[in-house]
Amino acid sequence: MIKITLPDGAIKEVAKDTTPLAIAKSISEGLARNVISAKFNDTVVEVYTPLTTDGTLTLYTWNNDEGKKAFWHSSSHVLAQALEELYPGIKLTIGPAIENGFYYDVDFGANVISEKDFPKIEAKALEIARGKHDFSMREVSKQEALDFYKKQGNEFKVELIENLTDGEITFCDHSSFTDLCRGGHIPNTGIIKAFKILSVAGAYWRGNENNPQLTRVYGISFPKQKDLKEYLELLEEAKKRDHRKLGKELGLFTFSQKVGQGLPLWLPKGAALRERLEDFLKRAQKKAGYEMVVTPHIGQKELYVTSGHYAKYGEDSFQPIKTPKEDEEFLLKPMNCPHHCEVYKNSPWSYKDLPIRYAEFGTVYRYEQSGELHGLTRVRGFTQDDAHIFCTPEQLDEEFKNVIDLVLYVFGSLGFENFTAQVSVRDLENPDKYIGNVDNWEKAEQAIISAAKEKGLDYVVESGEAAFYGPKLDFMVKDALGRQWQLGTIQVDYNLPERFDLTYKGSDNELHRPVMIHRAPFGSMERFIAILLEHTGGNFPLWLMPQQCIVLPVSEKHENYAQKVLNSLENHEIRALIDNRNETVGKKIREAELKKIPFMIIVGEQEEADNTISVRKHGGEDLGSISVKDFSDLIKKEINSTLKSF
Ligand SMILES: [Zn+2]
Ligand SMILES: [Zn+2]
């Protein structure tokens, strides 16, 4: 008998060689029907793998990331078989599961694959899937494996096998197809019910441009046709919400080849949006005891040598700027932290003065290769909503909780309701990797965990994920399309206070090192606005909208009244504009819809006579005729429902 421990701590005693599937069956028939993969003592196994020792078993279904991975990994075998049957003589290389689906890199020889071939590949893959072929693993000797692929003339697999250790090589068979594989499959091909080729792209063998070019075939598969339909709808919606597209349509930002790649230019509406976001955070920060500072965009190279950034990033970033005569070297600021350390050093501090909290919307510059640039999410110059807190080790707990409150306030006000957190702590087995004393680390990690707990966060603790200079807390936000974004980091730092020799006088009259916290709820204004655009599709929360409503007179006759309405809206602090072009109201409404203006105010004969306005919401809902005062109350109510005071 062997002892199998389940994730909930329950222990099952079963006969040696019992499979994960049999264990699932002993738990429930429903689980047995849905289990598609398993992990045994940190190794991915198949549901048919006989278990031979005591150990911990986790069962996966389609609803786990690991289950999806097994599903997509197995699907890439099916794709490979389909391609081989359709294009005999091709050479298969590698085909992993990825975040959404899988791909296979293939040397197609003289064949060229394009979109018009997708349906026949999909049909072939589904035909194979319907055969309900079991995936089965077998060990092969290195020689056997080499012979197999040499006979096929596949130099890619031969190269892969040459780098493997004899005795650790396995093949996976299903149907008449065999592939080099480490394992982690679903039970059989039959549970793949929907199969879609998404795209093809060029890819170099092993990512090296000196190597032969291969064709990367991307695909995705699902256990239900309905899931594929939903996924394709989501892709369509994501395309519509692409921040690069919306940014152009809404007139928020642009790029100029002449100014340079990766350097966004904010247009008036975008600048107004940024300013509103900044003001919002500044107000909350002021209440939370932060003080604003301003520091320059460049700094002496020495500054970053002291901070350690030069040694770490110098080579791979913008190169030093030289002055014409004085023989000085400056760097574009890659981070605000060193500057803030020098601000802190401006005066001596006592423990009674701490914590000190310096905030700055600081623009930093980092070199990204042109191929890596992407809209506002990967740029070469961006503004961080940065702040650094200098506190005593005893204050860390409280400060951490305060920062979490601020981050949650930001998320709440901007409609991000779905998020999780990750606490990154030391790898206790490698203590030498970290600087700072063990007591302080212990204290900081406990402070973060207890703060996360107290604030009711849904968090996980990841060992070994901390930076060498301190533990941290990251927030992962799920957007309206279910995509994950990392937003908001709170990082403890023992390194910079040391490097900059920062001190404060303790109650014992001795000098001590403060602890530094780096935090940025938005992260960067550019990336945050990109995520917000994709999350909301451009329908920002009302308080943030550059224009909250537009007044549309039905004809020239009502222009004066429209102007009166506009003035009155402005008196109620509602951001409004007027469209008095000589166009039909229908056309004006359509254009206002495209600009995502939340409310359209239509004024004509009746409204003028009754001293009212007719209100139409973005999307079409008709709110009828009301007074400007009632409309203003309605707007205030909607704003207050998302934007609470901090
Ligand atoms: Zn495999
Ligand atoms: Zn920092």
XYZ file of C-alpha atoms and ligand atoms in Angstrom:
648
model
C 0.000 0.000 0.000
C 1.047 3.635 -0.559
C -0.130 6.851 1.117
C -1.455 9.582 -1.190
C -1.887 13.048 0.315
C -4.498 15.284 -1.342
C -4.329 19.115 -1.407
C -6.857 19.421 1.450
C -4.552 17.319 3.622
C -6.682 14.159 3.413
C -4.646 10.966 3.115
C -5.775 8.009 1.026
C -4.190 4.624 1.451
C -4.270 2.787 -1.865
C -2.590 -0.181 -3.517
C 0.707 0.443 -5.277
C 0.207 1.239 -9.010
C -3.147 2.927 -8.433
C -3.660 5.702 -11.039
C -4.712 9.319 -10.416
C -7.897 8.526 -12.352
C -8.772 5.695 -9.956
C -8.168 8.034 -7.021
C -10.445 10.635 -8.644
C -13.090 7.930 -9.027
C -12.818 7.057 -5.342
C -13.546 10.717 -4.543
C -16.481 11.193 -6.923
C -17.710 10.035 -10.316
C -18.101 13.673 -11.363
C -14.461 14.414 -10.632
C -13.394 11.257 -12.485
C -15.324 12.430 -15.550
C -13.623 15.821 -15.505
C -10.091 15.079 -14.384
C -7.725 15.567 -17.321
C -4.285 15.822 -15.778
C -2.475 15.501 -12.470
C 0.621 16.488 -10.564
C 2.419 14.019 -8.316
C 5.157 15.437 -6.058
C 5.804 18.438 -8.321
C 5.916 16.303 -11.480
C 3.191 16.490 -14.081
C 1.787 13.000 -14.663
C -0.972 11.480 -16.782
C -4.215 10.316 -15.264
C -3.171 6.761 -16.221
C 0.297 6.969 -14.639
C 0.587 4.254 -11.946
C 1.666 5.798 -8.646
C 4.370 3.748 -6.975
C 5.404 5.701 -3.880
C 3.890 7.810 -1.106
C 3.354 11.382 -2.238
C 1.146 14.388 -2.785
C -1.368 14.314 -5.614
C -3.208 17.245 -7.212
C -5.922 16.491 -9.758
C -6.612 18.989 -12.547
C -9.690 19.669 -14.638
C -10.211 22.085 -17.532
C -10.942 24.765 -14.927
C -7.340 24.779 -13.628
C -4.519 26.494 -15.469
C -2.561 23.243 -15.226
C -5.457 21.325 -16.717
C -5.640 23.750 -19.638
C -1.902 23.406 -20.115
C -2.192 19.619 -20.428
C -5.142 20.061 -22.778
C -3.268 22.434 -25.053
C -0.013 20.520 -24.854
C -1.881 17.396 -25.989
C -3.598 19.396 -28.718
C -0.230 20.410 -30.126
C 0.505 16.684 -30.652
C -2.767 16.430 -32.559
C -1.844 19.491 -34.611
C 1.548 17.940 -35.401
C -0.067 14.718 -36.565
C -2.576 16.603 -38.714
C 0.203 18.634 -40.335
C 2.311 15.550 -40.964
C -0.597 13.767 -42.619
C -1.464 16.781 -44.773
C 2.099 17.719 -45.654
C 4.230 14.567 -45.684
C 7.954 15.141 -45.263
C 7.711 18.263 -43.068
C 10.034 18.497 -40.059
C 8.515 19.044 -36.624
C 10.569 20.916 -34.020
C 8.942 22.054 -30.768
C 5.297 22.607 -29.873
C 4.517 23.901 -26.385
C 1.303 25.019 -24.696
C 1.169 28.786 -24.152
C -1.055 31.109 -22.131
C -3.894 30.869 -24.627
C -3.536 27.736 -26.717
C -0.378 26.270 -28.208
C 1.889 26.437 -31.206
C 4.120 24.160 -33.229
C 7.281 25.327 -35.014
C 7.574 23.432 -38.259
C 9.976 23.329 -41.198
C 7.456 23.046 -44.025
C 10.099 22.672 -46.734
C 8.601 23.861 -50.007
C 5.031 24.113 -48.636
C 3.623 27.535 -47.830
C 0.850 27.690 -45.259
C -1.656 30.518 -45.281
C -5.059 31.327 -43.838
C -6.865 29.480 -46.609
C -5.276 26.219 -45.381
C -6.582 26.629 -41.838
C -10.003 24.957 -42.369
C -8.478 21.797 -43.782
C -5.920 21.597 -40.916
C -8.718 22.117 -38.380
C -10.858 19.445 -40.017
C -7.955 16.979 -40.003
C -7.160 17.695 -36.352
C -10.800 17.196 -35.353
C -10.959 13.951 -37.306
C -7.930 12.708 -35.341
C -9.442 13.951 -32.070
C -12.670 12.059 -32.726
C -10.650 8.811 -32.954
C -10.366 8.939 -29.103
C -6.727 7.864 -29.212
C -5.042 7.404 -25.830
C -1.831 9.288 -25.179
C 0.774 6.886 -23.847
C 4.297 7.525 -22.715
C 7.227 5.185 -23.188
C 10.892 5.392 -22.283
C 13.378 5.134 -25.126
C 17.147 4.949 -25.112
C 19.052 7.905 -26.506
C 20.229 5.775 -29.437
C 16.700 4.623 -30.216
C 15.448 8.207 -30.129
C 18.277 9.451 -32.364
C 17.718 6.614 -34.838
C 14.008 7.386 -35.019
C 14.547 11.004 -36.045
C 17.666 10.400 -38.146
C 15.616 8.032 -40.249
C 13.098 10.860 -40.752
C 15.927 13.248 -41.613
C 14.757 15.605 -38.837
C 17.931 17.386 -37.727
C 15.985 19.571 -35.286
C 14.735 16.738 -33.084
C 18.187 15.109 -33.379
C 19.731 18.287 -31.985
C 17.191 18.333 -29.121
C 17.859 14.690 -28.266
C 21.630 15.157 -28.377
C 21.244 17.578 -25.473
C 19.216 15.117 -23.395
C 20.498 12.513 -20.935
C 20.201 8.864 -21.822
C 17.683 7.226 -19.500
C 15.540 10.378 -19.231
C 14.150 10.369 -22.761
C 10.501 9.602 -23.407
C 8.274 9.408 -26.475
C 4.558 9.977 -26.507
C 2.402 7.889 -28.826
C -1.167 8.420 -29.882
C -2.843 6.914 -32.912
C -0.046 6.301 -35.427
C 1.889 9.355 -34.304
C 4.982 9.581 -32.112
C 6.664 12.655 -30.662
C 9.555 13.395 -28.370
C 7.885 14.538 -25.149
C 8.309 14.819 -21.391
C 4.643 14.143 -20.657
C 1.650 15.901 -19.145
C -1.251 14.820 -21.349
C -4.967 14.517 -21.178
C -6.256 10.903 -21.212
C -7.187 10.779 -24.903
C -7.762 12.932 -27.973
C -11.532 12.449 -27.741
C -12.079 15.234 -25.217
C -10.833 17.812 -27.735
C -14.129 18.932 -29.252
C -13.193 22.276 -30.835
C -10.002 23.103 -32.669
C -8.984 26.383 -34.278
C -5.842 27.506 -36.098
C -5.369 31.133 -35.102
C -2.415 32.325 -37.155
C 0.942 31.498 -38.691
C 4.152 33.469 -38.227
C 7.854 33.126 -38.963
C 10.095 31.930 -36.125
C 13.773 31.112 -36.050
C 14.927 27.745 -34.761
C 15.771 28.299 -31.072
C 14.964 32.000 -31.480
C 18.299 32.707 -33.161
C 18.199 34.671 -36.391
C 21.286 32.843 -37.719
C 19.303 29.614 -37.619
C 16.859 28.341 -40.253
C 13.495 30.050 -40.351
C 10.507 27.902 -39.377
C 6.772 28.452 -39.536
C 5.013 28.823 -36.211
C 1.444 27.575 -36.362
C -0.694 28.940 -33.510
C -3.812 27.100 -32.454
C -6.293 26.774 -29.636
C -8.653 23.997 -28.634
C -11.511 23.483 -26.212
C -13.524 20.712 -24.615
C -16.751 22.338 -25.888
C -17.672 24.079 -29.131
C -19.354 26.764 -27.020
C -16.034 27.623 -25.323
C -14.397 28.235 -28.703
C -17.253 30.500 -29.756
C -16.893 32.537 -26.570
C -13.150 32.744 -27.017
C -13.444 34.034 -30.582
C -15.985 36.630 -29.458
C -13.553 37.725 -26.760
C -10.765 38.089 -29.341
C -13.063 40.213 -31.487
C -13.954 42.388 -28.493
C -10.274 42.729 -27.537
C -9.521 43.967 -31.052
C -12.223 46.619 -30.696
C -10.815 47.659 -27.348
C -7.178 47.766 -28.411
C -5.877 50.891 -26.693
C -3.887 51.912 -29.785
C -7.094 51.961 -31.811
C -9.198 53.668 -29.103
C -6.436 56.174 -28.340
C -6.567 57.319 -31.933
C -10.373 57.369 -32.149
C -10.733 59.319 -28.923
C -7.874 61.690 -29.734
C -5.865 60.854 -26.604
C -2.298 60.251 -27.801
C -0.150 59.761 -30.859
C 3.386 58.807 -31.875
C 5.669 60.596 -34.290
C 8.516 58.900 -36.115
C 10.271 62.234 -36.036
C 10.074 62.536 -32.248
C 11.112 58.917 -31.926
C 9.766 55.446 -31.383
C 8.243 54.600 -28.049
C 7.848 58.236 -27.042
C 4.122 58.980 -26.746
C 2.782 62.447 -27.481
C -0.270 63.275 -25.401
C -2.958 65.214 -27.255
C -5.087 67.779 -25.369
C -7.813 65.265 -24.449
C -5.263 62.701 -23.319
C -3.369 65.315 -21.348
C -6.629 66.336 -19.650
C -7.316 62.702 -18.786
C -3.840 62.276 -17.318
C -4.171 65.451 -15.340
C -7.473 64.278 -13.893
C -5.934 60.962 -12.861
C -2.954 62.712 -11.333
C -5.160 65.131 -9.405
C -7.249 62.256 -8.133
C -4.183 60.465 -6.770
C -2.594 63.672 -5.470
C -5.710 64.416 -3.422
C -5.715 60.951 -1.863
C -1.952 61.056 -1.284
C -2.203 64.404 0.444
C -4.724 62.944 2.878
C -2.413 59.976 3.401
C 0.433 62.274 4.419
C 2.540 62.321 1.255
C 4.456 65.397 0.183
C 5.170 66.193 -3.454
C 8.734 66.687 -4.642
C 10.102 67.479 -8.089
C 13.397 66.122 -9.397
C 15.162 66.471 -12.772
C 14.931 64.145 -15.760
C 18.655 63.460 -15.775
C 21.244 62.812 -13.087
C 24.975 62.385 -12.886
C 26.193 58.944 -13.807
C 27.681 58.704 -10.281
C 24.188 58.847 -8.809
C 23.234 55.626 -10.569
C 26.598 54.030 -9.845
C 25.827 54.608 -6.151
C 22.282 53.260 -6.508
C 23.514 50.194 -8.388
C 21.281 50.876 -11.379
C 24.231 51.642 -13.613
C 25.890 48.292 -12.967
C 22.605 46.494 -13.477
C 21.082 48.337 -16.466
C 23.789 50.704 -17.772
C 24.902 48.584 -20.707
C 21.401 47.824 -21.899
C 19.970 51.286 -21.556
C 20.366 54.766 -22.972
C 24.045 55.666 -22.937
C 25.472 58.574 -20.910
C 25.035 62.147 -22.145
C 28.281 64.134 -22.188
C 28.650 67.876 -21.711
C 30.695 69.807 -24.288
C 33.339 71.225 -21.920
C 33.194 70.070 -18.307
C 33.755 66.420 -19.097
C 30.707 65.304 -17.139
C 28.445 62.349 -17.763
C 24.715 62.272 -17.153
C 22.118 59.580 -17.528
C 18.484 59.884 -18.446
C 16.681 59.035 -15.230
C 15.688 55.344 -15.307
C 14.175 55.509 -11.781
C 13.170 58.216 -9.346
C 14.377 56.427 -6.211
C 18.003 57.656 -6.167
C 16.811 61.253 -6.511
C 14.391 60.811 -3.630
C 17.158 59.340 -1.461
C 19.115 62.543 -2.029
C 16.034 64.595 -1.145
C 15.808 62.642 2.124
C 19.474 63.387 2.818
C 18.844 67.115 2.645
C 18.288 67.230 6.392
C 18.926 65.104 9.476
C 15.927 63.175 10.759
C 14.824 61.891 14.118
C 12.600 58.865 14.620
C 9.914 61.351 15.628
C 9.924 62.797 12.087
C 9.343 59.494 10.363
C 7.680 58.269 8.253
C 8.656 60.665 5.481
C 6.652 60.126 2.277
C 7.867 61.740 -0.942
C 5.713 61.519 -4.054
C 6.423 62.592 -7.608
C 4.902 62.023 -11.009
C 8.387 61.351 -12.263
C 9.135 60.727 -15.919
C 11.753 58.053 -16.524
C 13.449 56.740 -19.647
C 14.363 53.175 -20.384
C 15.674 51.746 -23.575
C 13.464 49.069 -25.099
C 14.341 47.444 -28.402
C 12.156 48.784 -31.187
C 10.679 45.312 -31.756
C 9.496 45.227 -28.143
C 7.658 48.540 -28.257
C 3.885 48.292 -28.086
C 1.452 51.225 -27.932
C 1.492 52.702 -24.437
C 2.275 49.431 -22.681
C 5.936 49.235 -23.780
C 7.484 52.662 -24.289
C 10.844 54.347 -23.889
C 9.690 57.268 -21.777
C 6.938 57.093 -19.179
C 5.709 58.765 -16.030
C 5.524 56.805 -12.812
C 3.098 57.757 -10.058
C 6.021 57.163 -7.803
C 6.494 57.597 -4.088
C 9.061 56.527 -1.549
C 8.339 56.108 2.108
C 11.202 56.250 4.610
C 10.218 54.713 7.938
C 11.507 52.847 10.959
C 11.287 49.018 10.908
C 8.555 49.309 13.566
C 6.455 51.521 11.298
C 6.595 49.159 8.331
C 3.460 47.276 9.322
C 1.310 50.407 9.546
C 2.780 51.976 6.417
C 2.168 48.845 4.419
C -1.461 48.774 5.444
C -1.841 52.431 4.486
C -0.385 51.806 1.054
C -2.733 48.856 0.521
C -5.659 51.129 1.427
C -4.497 53.630 -1.178
C -4.100 50.981 -3.882
C -7.555 49.561 -3.132
C -9.005 53.056 -3.242
C -7.483 53.564 -6.691
C -8.815 50.234 -7.974
C -12.283 50.892 -6.554
C -12.549 54.357 -8.056
C -11.570 53.100 -11.498
C -13.794 50.061 -11.653
C -11.216 47.298 -11.185
C -13.159 44.961 -8.953
C -11.463 41.707 -9.742
C -7.938 41.344 -8.406
C -5.583 39.107 -6.507
C -2.297 39.773 -4.769
C 1.040 38.037 -4.593
C 3.436 38.338 -1.663
C 6.988 37.653 -2.813
C 9.258 36.424 -0.037
C 12.804 35.006 0.286
C 13.926 31.578 -0.755
C 14.895 30.342 2.715
C 17.237 27.765 1.217
C 19.395 30.434 -0.408
C 19.861 33.082 2.311
C 23.032 34.413 0.675
C 21.052 35.790 -2.216
C 19.617 38.585 -0.072
C 21.038 41.683 1.574
C 19.910 43.165 4.894
C 19.620 41.438 8.216
C 17.514 38.358 8.745
C 15.483 39.899 11.581
C 14.381 42.787 9.401
C 13.464 40.474 6.545
C 11.461 38.333 8.892
C 9.684 41.426 10.226
C 8.982 42.830 6.755
C 7.628 39.561 5.357
C 5.375 39.141 8.361
C 4.263 42.762 8.047
C 3.260 42.257 4.414
C 1.465 38.989 5.050
C -0.428 40.284 8.054
C -1.347 43.484 6.191
C -2.621 41.434 3.229
C -4.628 39.268 5.614
C -6.024 42.161 7.598
C -7.080 43.976 4.417
C -8.921 40.870 3.242
C -6.853 40.439 0.084
C -7.060 37.256 -1.941
C -3.322 36.566 -1.894
C -0.717 33.890 -2.447
C 2.776 33.760 -0.955
C 5.541 32.937 -3.435
C 8.860 31.784 -2.006
C 11.985 32.899 -3.813
C 10.172 35.635 -5.767
C 11.453 38.528 -3.607
C 14.066 40.893 -5.045
C 17.522 40.614 -3.489
C 16.860 43.880 -1.645
C 13.457 43.200 -0.104
C 10.056 41.452 -0.162
C 7.113 42.893 -2.098
C 3.411 42.788 -2.759
C 2.061 42.845 -6.328
C -1.520 43.250 -7.409
C -2.863 41.310 -10.389
C -5.972 42.863 -11.871
C -8.431 41.046 -14.121
C -9.958 43.285 -16.757
C -13.444 43.167 -18.258
C -12.275 40.561 -20.799
C -10.748 38.358 -18.116
C -7.151 39.218 -18.981
C -4.641 39.586 -16.141
C -2.523 42.697 -15.711
C 0.019 43.388 -13.069
C -0.885 46.716 -11.505
C 0.342 48.321 -8.332
C 3.516 47.164 -6.642
C 4.583 47.805 -3.051
C 8.239 46.985 -2.524
C 10.294 46.984 0.682
C 13.930 47.999 0.200
C 16.908 47.566 2.548
C 19.444 48.197 -0.193
C 19.152 51.856 -1.190
C 19.158 53.190 2.413
C 22.459 51.324 2.791
C 23.956 52.493 -0.498
C 22.980 56.119 0.108
C 23.881 55.943 3.784
C 20.452 57.170 4.878
C 19.978 57.560 8.613
C 17.717 58.779 11.360
C 18.372 59.302 15.025
C 16.560 56.729 17.143
C 15.158 57.143 20.678
C 18.492 55.710 21.851
C 20.233 58.727 20.281
C 22.071 56.403 17.897
C 21.890 56.573 14.108
C 19.761 53.897 12.422
C 18.882 52.952 8.858
C 15.364 53.729 7.731
C 13.466 51.166 5.651
C 12.384 52.380 2.242
C 9.091 51.475 0.548
C 8.677 52.034 -3.191
C 5.105 52.133 -4.377
C 3.170 53.077 -7.495
C -0.556 52.267 -7.576
C -0.886 53.025 -11.308
C 2.629 51.835 -12.114
C 3.055 54.177 -15.051
C 0.515 56.674 -16.360
C 1.009 55.373 -19.892
C 0.529 51.695 -19.156
C -2.291 52.373 -16.708
C -4.248 54.433 -19.229
C -3.718 51.696 -21.826
C -5.136 49.078 -19.447
C -7.979 51.366 -18.404
C -8.847 51.953 -22.074
C -8.966 48.228 -22.771
C -10.846 47.483 -19.542
C -13.530 50.117 -20.114
C -13.487 50.194 -23.916
C -13.088 53.975 -23.568
C -16.168 54.328 -21.363
C -14.234 55.640 -18.397
C -15.915 56.200 -15.045
C -17.967 59.386 -15.289
C -15.718 61.340 -12.914
C -12.763 60.776 -15.216
C -14.444 61.478 -18.546
C -12.880 64.464 -20.308
C -16.387 65.395 -21.497
C -19.343 64.257 -19.465
C -22.026 65.513 -21.803
C -22.664 67.248 -25.092
C -25.482 69.698 -25.855
C -27.147 69.121 -29.224
C -29.570 71.856 -30.409
C -32.036 70.392 -32.932
C -31.731 73.497 -35.119
C -30.143 76.930 -35.318
C -33.247 78.426 -33.695
C -32.333 76.810 -30.387
C -28.675 77.773 -30.261
C -29.222 80.501 -27.691
C -31.108 78.183 -25.417
C -28.425 75.508 -25.918
C -25.770 78.030 -24.881
C -27.807 78.875 -21.779
C -28.025 75.169 -20.917
C -24.268 74.805 -21.410
C -23.539 77.706 -19.046
C -25.868 76.283 -16.493
C -24.205 72.834 -16.730
C -20.818 74.457 -16.278
C -22.127 76.264 -13.213
C -22.961 72.831 -11.832
C -19.349 71.783 -12.536
C -20.349 69.413 -15.278
C -17.859 69.141 -18.139
C -19.927 69.803 -21.234
C -19.514 70.966 -24.796
C -21.872 72.014 -27.515
C -22.282 70.776 -31.075
C -23.992 73.563 -32.975
C -22.868 72.557 -36.440
C -25.533 72.668 -39.087
C -26.050 68.888 -39.052
C -28.983 66.663 -38.212
C -29.399 65.624 -34.595
C -29.150 61.997 -35.756
C -25.681 62.571 -37.149
C -24.572 64.492 -34.075
C -25.771 61.645 -31.847
C -23.866 59.063 -33.900
C -20.661 61.069 -33.613
C -21.104 61.643 -29.887
C -21.607 57.889 -29.504
C -18.258 57.233 -31.221
C -16.569 59.723 -28.919
C -18.044 57.755 -25.980
C -19.595 60.865 -24.457
C -21.729 59.579 -21.555
C -24.734 61.905 -21.929
C -26.294 63.656 -24.926
C -28.504 66.610 -24.151
C -31.004 67.410 -26.870
C -32.721 70.791 -26.846
C -35.504 71.951 -29.190
C -38.880 73.670 -29.213
C -40.460 71.729 -26.366
C -37.409 71.844 -24.084
C -37.001 75.578 -24.575
C -40.676 76.166 -23.806
C -40.548 74.019 -20.631
C -37.047 75.129 -19.601
C -35.902 71.494 -19.569
C -33.461 69.239 -21.400
C -33.939 65.816 -23.055
C -31.259 63.394 -21.970
C -30.002 60.358 -23.891
C -27.366 58.094 -22.383
C -24.406 56.696 -24.319
C -25.662 53.392 -25.652
C -29.191 54.658 -26.319
C -31.138 54.757 -23.048
C -33.607 57.664 -23.047
C -33.875 59.472 -19.707
C -36.675 61.796 -20.896
C -37.107 65.491 -20.158
C -35.698 66.824 -16.913
C -34.404 70.078 -15.493
C -30.706 70.930 -15.539
C -30.753 70.787 -11.744
C -32.170 67.236 -11.701
C -29.639 66.207 -14.343
C -26.807 67.626 -12.291
C -28.025 65.698 -9.230
C -28.130 62.541 -11.300
C -24.537 63.042 -12.472
C -23.333 63.753 -8.949
C -25.038 60.620 -7.697
C -23.405 58.493 -10.376
C -19.987 60.012 -9.672
C -20.328 59.469 -5.933
C -21.187 55.826 -6.483
C -17.679 55.159 -7.868
C -15.551 58.012 -6.589
C -15.624 57.895 -2.807
C -13.520 60.257 -0.765
C -10.332 58.725 0.574
Zn 3.421 15.583 -25.056
Zn 11.608 53.482 -6.263
